[in-house]
mmCIF file of C-alpha atoms in Angstrom:
data_model
loop_
_atom_site.group_PDB
_atom_site.id
_atom_site.type_symbol
_atom_site.label_atom_id
_atom_site.label_comp_id
_atom_site.label_asym_id
_atom_site.label_seq_id
_atom_site.Cartn_x
_atom_site.Cartn_y
_atom_site.Cartn_z
ATOM 1 C CA MET A 143 139.952 140.328 171.046
ATOM 2 C CA THR A 144 137.780 137.804 172.874
ATOM 3 C CA ALA A 145 139.567 134.869 174.440
ATOM 4 C CA ALA A 146 138.772 131.555 172.820
ATOM 5 C CA ARG A 147 136.714 129.263 174.999
ATOM 6 C CA PRO A 148 138.183 125.768 175.276
ATOM 7 C CA PRO A 149 136.079 122.904 173.955
ATOM 8 C CA GLY A 150 133.634 121.588 176.571
ATOM 9 C CA ASP A 151 135.082 118.081 176.604
ATOM 10 C CA LEU A 152 138.651 119.308 177.172
ATOM 11 C CA ARG A 153 140.399 117.553 180.043
ATOM 12 C CA ILE A 154 143.775 118.548 181.505
ATOM 13 C CA ASP A 155 145.418 115.928 183.700
ATOM 14 C CA ARG A 156 148.758 115.737 185.434
ATOM 15 C CA SER A 157 150.634 113.077 183.526
ATOM 16 C CA THR A 158 151.506 109.635 184.815
ATOM 17 C CA HIS A 159 153.566 106.781 183.415
ATOM 18 C CA ASP A 160 150.440 105.710 181.491
ATOM 19 C CA ASP A 161 150.761 108.918 179.429
ATOM 20 C CA VAL A 162 154.333 108.411 178.222
ATOM 21 C CA GLU A 163 153.433 107.425 174.635
ATOM 22 C CA PRO A 164 151.191 110.410 173.793
ATOM 23 C CA ILE A 165 153.572 112.849 175.507
ATOM 24 C CA VAL A 166 156.547 111.543 173.537
ATOM 25 C CA ASP A 167 154.535 111.735 170.296
ATOM 26 C CA LEU A 168 153.547 115.361 171.020
ATOM 27 C CA VAL A 169 157.054 116.410 172.067
ATOM 28 C CA VAL A 170 158.718 114.758 169.056
ATOM 29 C CA ALA A 171 156.190 116.523 166.769
ATOM 30 C CA LEU A 172 156.959 119.837 168.518
ATOM 31 C CA LEU A 173 160.706 119.438 168.036
ATOM 32 C CA GLU A 174 160.195 118.530 164.383
ATOM 33 C CA GLU A 175 157.955 121.593 163.930
ATOM 34 C CA ILE A 176 160.609 123.876 165.437
ATOM 35 C CA SER A 177 163.333 122.344 163.264
ATOM 36 C CA ALA A 178 161.180 122.737 160.142
ATOM 37 C CA GLY A 179 160.414 126.346 161.034
ATOM 38 C CA LEU A 180 164.117 127.088 161.401
ATOM 39 C CA GLY A 181 165.196 125.068 158.390
ATOM 40 C CA GLU A 182 167.695 123.073 160.442
ATOM 41 C CA ARG A 183 167.664 120.233 162.958
ATOM 42 C CA VAL A 184 168.314 121.825 166.324
ATOM 43 C CA PHE A 185 167.122 119.012 168.611
ATOM 44 C CA SER A 186 167.683 115.307 168.801
ATOM 45 C CA ALA A 187 164.392 113.574 169.553
ATOM 46 C CA ASP A 188 164.910 109.851 169.489
ATOM 47 C CA PRO A 189 161.551 108.457 170.699
ATOM 48 C CA ASP A 190 163.061 105.499 172.597
ATOM 49 C CA THR A 191 165.535 107.666 174.515
ATOM 50 C CA THR A 192 162.842 110.278 175.126
ATOM 51 C CA ARG A 193 160.486 107.617 176.579
ATOM 52 C CA THR A 194 163.169 106.416 178.979
ATOM 53 C CA ARG A 195 164.044 109.963 180.013
ATOM 54 C CA LEU A 196 160.382 110.926 180.516
ATOM 55 C CA ARG A 197 159.713 107.908 182.735
ATOM 56 C CA ARG A 198 162.624 108.970 184.945
ATOM 57 C CA PHE A 199 161.511 112.629 185.005
ATOM 58 C CA LEU A 200 157.932 111.750 185.978
ATOM 59 C CA ASP A 201 159.285 110.291 189.234
ATOM 60 C CA LEU A 202 161.048 113.536 190.216
ATOM 61 C CA PRO A 203 159.179 115.761 192.694
ATOM 62 C CA GLY A 204 160.105 119.022 190.933
ATOM 63 C CA TYR A 205 158.949 117.858 187.491
ATOM 64 C CA ALA A 206 155.416 117.879 186.131
ATOM 65 C CA SER A 207 153.738 117.213 182.837
ATOM 66 C CA PHE A 208 150.163 118.060 181.900
ATOM 67 C CA LEU A 209 148.327 116.389 179.040
ATOM 68 C CA ALA A 210 145.331 117.959 177.309
ATOM 69 C CA ARG A 211 142.764 115.563 175.864
ATOM 70 C CA LEU A 212 139.572 115.949 173.900
ATOM 71 C CA GLY A 213 137.781 112.733 174.675
ATOM 72 C CA ASN A 214 140.619 110.213 174.379
ATOM 73 C CA GLU A 215 142.586 112.258 171.820
ATOM 74 C CA PRO A 216 145.780 113.920 173.141
ATOM 75 C CA VAL A 217 145.810 117.494 171.795
ATOM 76 C CA GLY A 218 148.424 119.273 173.902
ATOM 77 C CA VAL A 219 151.217 118.935 176.414
ATOM 78 C CA LEU A 220 153.091 121.164 178.826
ATOM 79 C CA THR A 221 156.125 120.041 180.822
ATOM 80 C CA LEU A 222 157.877 122.056 183.488
ATOM 81 C CA TYR A 223 160.441 121.681 186.212
ATOM 82 C CA GLU A 224 161.636 123.463 189.319
ATOM 83 C CA SER A 225 164.587 125.810 188.993
ATOM 84 C CA LEU A 226 166.456 127.826 191.603
ATOM 85 C CA ALA A 227 167.962 131.279 191.170
ATOM 86 C CA LEU A 228 168.923 134.195 193.340
ATOM 87 C CA TYR A 229 167.506 136.675 190.805
ATOM 88 C CA ALA A 230 164.122 134.927 191.019
ATOM 89 C CA GLU A 231 164.170 135.089 194.818
ATOM 90 C CA GLY A 232 164.023 131.333 195.181
ATOM 91 C CA ALA A 233 162.306 128.468 193.428
ATOM 92 C CA PHE A 234 160.465 128.999 190.157
ATOM 93 C CA GLY A 235 159.155 126.934 187.280
ATOM 94 C CA THR A 236 160.687 126.587 183.855
ATOM 95 C CA ILE A 237 158.438 125.428 181.033
ATOM 96 C CA ALA A 238 160.461 122.949 179.001
ATOM 97 C CA GLU A 239 158.017 121.750 176.334
ATOM 98 C CA PHE A 240 154.657 123.229 175.463
ATOM 99 C CA SER A 241 152.602 122.469 172.400
ATOM 100 C CA VAL A 242 149.063 122.172 171.141
ATOM 101 C CA VAL A 243 148.360 120.089 168.046
ATOM 102 C CA PRO A 244 148.237 122.601 165.153
ATOM 103 C CA ALA A 245 144.626 121.785 164.206
ATOM 104 C CA TRP A 246 143.528 122.690 167.755
ATOM 105 C CA ARG A 247 145.486 125.935 168.254
ATOM 106 C CA GLY A 248 143.618 129.141 168.964
ATOM 107 C CA ARG A 249 140.825 127.377 170.872
ATOM 108 C CA GLY A 250 141.887 128.013 174.474
ATOM 109 C CA ILE A 251 143.705 124.716 175.006
ATOM 110 C CA GLY A 252 147.122 126.353 175.510
ATOM 111 C CA ARG A 253 145.643 128.846 177.965
ATOM 112 C CA THR A 254 144.069 125.999 179.922
ATOM 113 C CA LEU A 255 147.382 124.105 180.031
ATOM 114 C CA LEU A 256 149.063 127.270 181.348
ATOM 115 C CA GLN A 257 146.410 127.550 184.064
ATOM 116 C CA ALA A 258 147.322 124.037 185.205
ATOM 117 C CA ALA A 259 151.026 124.980 185.214
ATOM 118 C CA ARG A 260 150.334 128.148 187.212
ATOM 119 C CA ALA A 261 148.282 126.219 189.786
ATOM 120 C CA PHE A 262 151.072 123.636 190.106
ATOM 121 C CA GLY A 263 153.624 126.433 190.578
ATOM 122 C CA VAL A 264 151.543 128.102 193.275
ATOM 123 C CA SER A 265 151.197 124.748 195.072
ATOM 124 C CA ARG A 266 155.015 124.419 195.019
ATOM 125 C CA GLY A 267 155.579 127.972 196.305
ATOM 126 C CA TRP A 268 157.248 129.121 193.093
ATOM 127 C CA THR A 269 157.740 132.844 192.498
ATOM 128 C CA ARG A 270 157.275 132.725 188.708
ATOM 129 C CA LEU A 271 157.173 130.710 185.517
ATOM 130 C CA GLU A 272 159.763 131.199 182.789
ATOM 131 C CA VAL A 273 159.808 129.971 179.210
ATOM 132 C CA THR A 274 162.087 130.311 176.208
ATOM 133 C CA THR A 275 160.436 130.723 172.835
ATOM 134 C CA PRO A 276 161.824 129.318 169.617
ATOM 135 C CA PRO A 277 163.711 131.915 167.547
ATOM 136 C CA LEU A 278 161.979 134.883 165.989
ATOM 137 C CA PRO A 279 160.689 135.900 163.515
ATOM 138 C CA ALA A 280 159.728 132.330 162.583
ATOM 139 C CA PHE A 281 157.893 131.902 165.895
ATOM 140 C CA ALA A 282 156.485 135.407 166.409
ATOM 141 C CA ARG A 283 153.015 133.904 166.916
ATOM 142 C CA THR A 284 154.362 131.907 169.874
ATOM 143 C CA LEU A 285 155.781 135.059 171.476
ATOM 144 C CA ALA A 286 152.467 136.877 170.945
ATOM 145 C CA PHE A 287 150.635 134.020 172.696
ATOM 146 C CA TYR A 288 152.908 134.218 175.737
ATOM 147 C CA LYS A 289 152.523 138.000 175.936
ATOM 148 C CA ARG A 290 148.713 137.657 175.831
ATOM 149 C CA GLU A 291 149.008 135.168 178.698
ATOM 150 C CA GLY A 292 150.901 137.623 180.919
ATOM 151 C CA PHE A 293 154.528 136.718 180.167
ATOM 152 C CA ALA A 294 156.986 139.565 179.617
ATOM 153 C CA VAL A 295 160.302 139.513 177.810
ATOM 154 C CA SER A 296 162.863 139.522 180.585
ATOM 155 C CA GLY A 297 166.232 138.995 179.026
ATOM 156 C CA GLY A 298 168.298 137.984 176.079
ATOM 157 C CA ARG A 299 168.414 134.840 174.047
ATOM 158 C CA LYS A 300 168.796 131.341 175.346
ATOM 159 C CA LEU A 301 172.287 130.002 174.642
ATOM 160 C CA ARG A 302 173.695 126.517 175.056
ATOM 161 C CA CYS A 303 177.022 124.801 175.346
ATOM 162 C CA LEU A 304 177.007 121.035 174.948
ATOM 163 C CA LEU A 305 179.038 119.198 177.542
ATOM 164 C CA GLU A 306 180.992 116.058 176.870
ATOM 165 C CA PRO A 307 182.052 113.711 179.651
ATOM 166 C CA PRO A 308 185.810 113.506 180.199
ATOM 167 C CA ARG A 309 187.568 110.706 178.355
#
């Protein structure tokens, strides 16, 4: 299979505070897509809260967001942050959100966003990138994409436990 060549006017930029609105729109759409694919709401994605949180994250040195644009149209986003673990032999990157607008999938945009994430990770001295896919089989295509891009399954499922502040 030949790799799709990204459109010639594709631009990938590290996000700034000026990019908050399109990033929030893309992330909220991603979370809605995952919930629809699973048939249940698994994420809370209040746009106002997400905007506030993103503005704070963009100021953190270990956090980065990359926005893909065709002309002025936002068509993809990838966010990642620095993690630390003994098993990873130090610092590594965790991809938190990653999506390409459905109409633009399969055209090399996701691959180009991953290249930006890899370059950022190398510049930070990270040993690896990690990502959790949405549940299978509903998102088997997502897993296949990651495998084509050099990711390997390295463990079990992602689990969560919500924490409540003490009363």
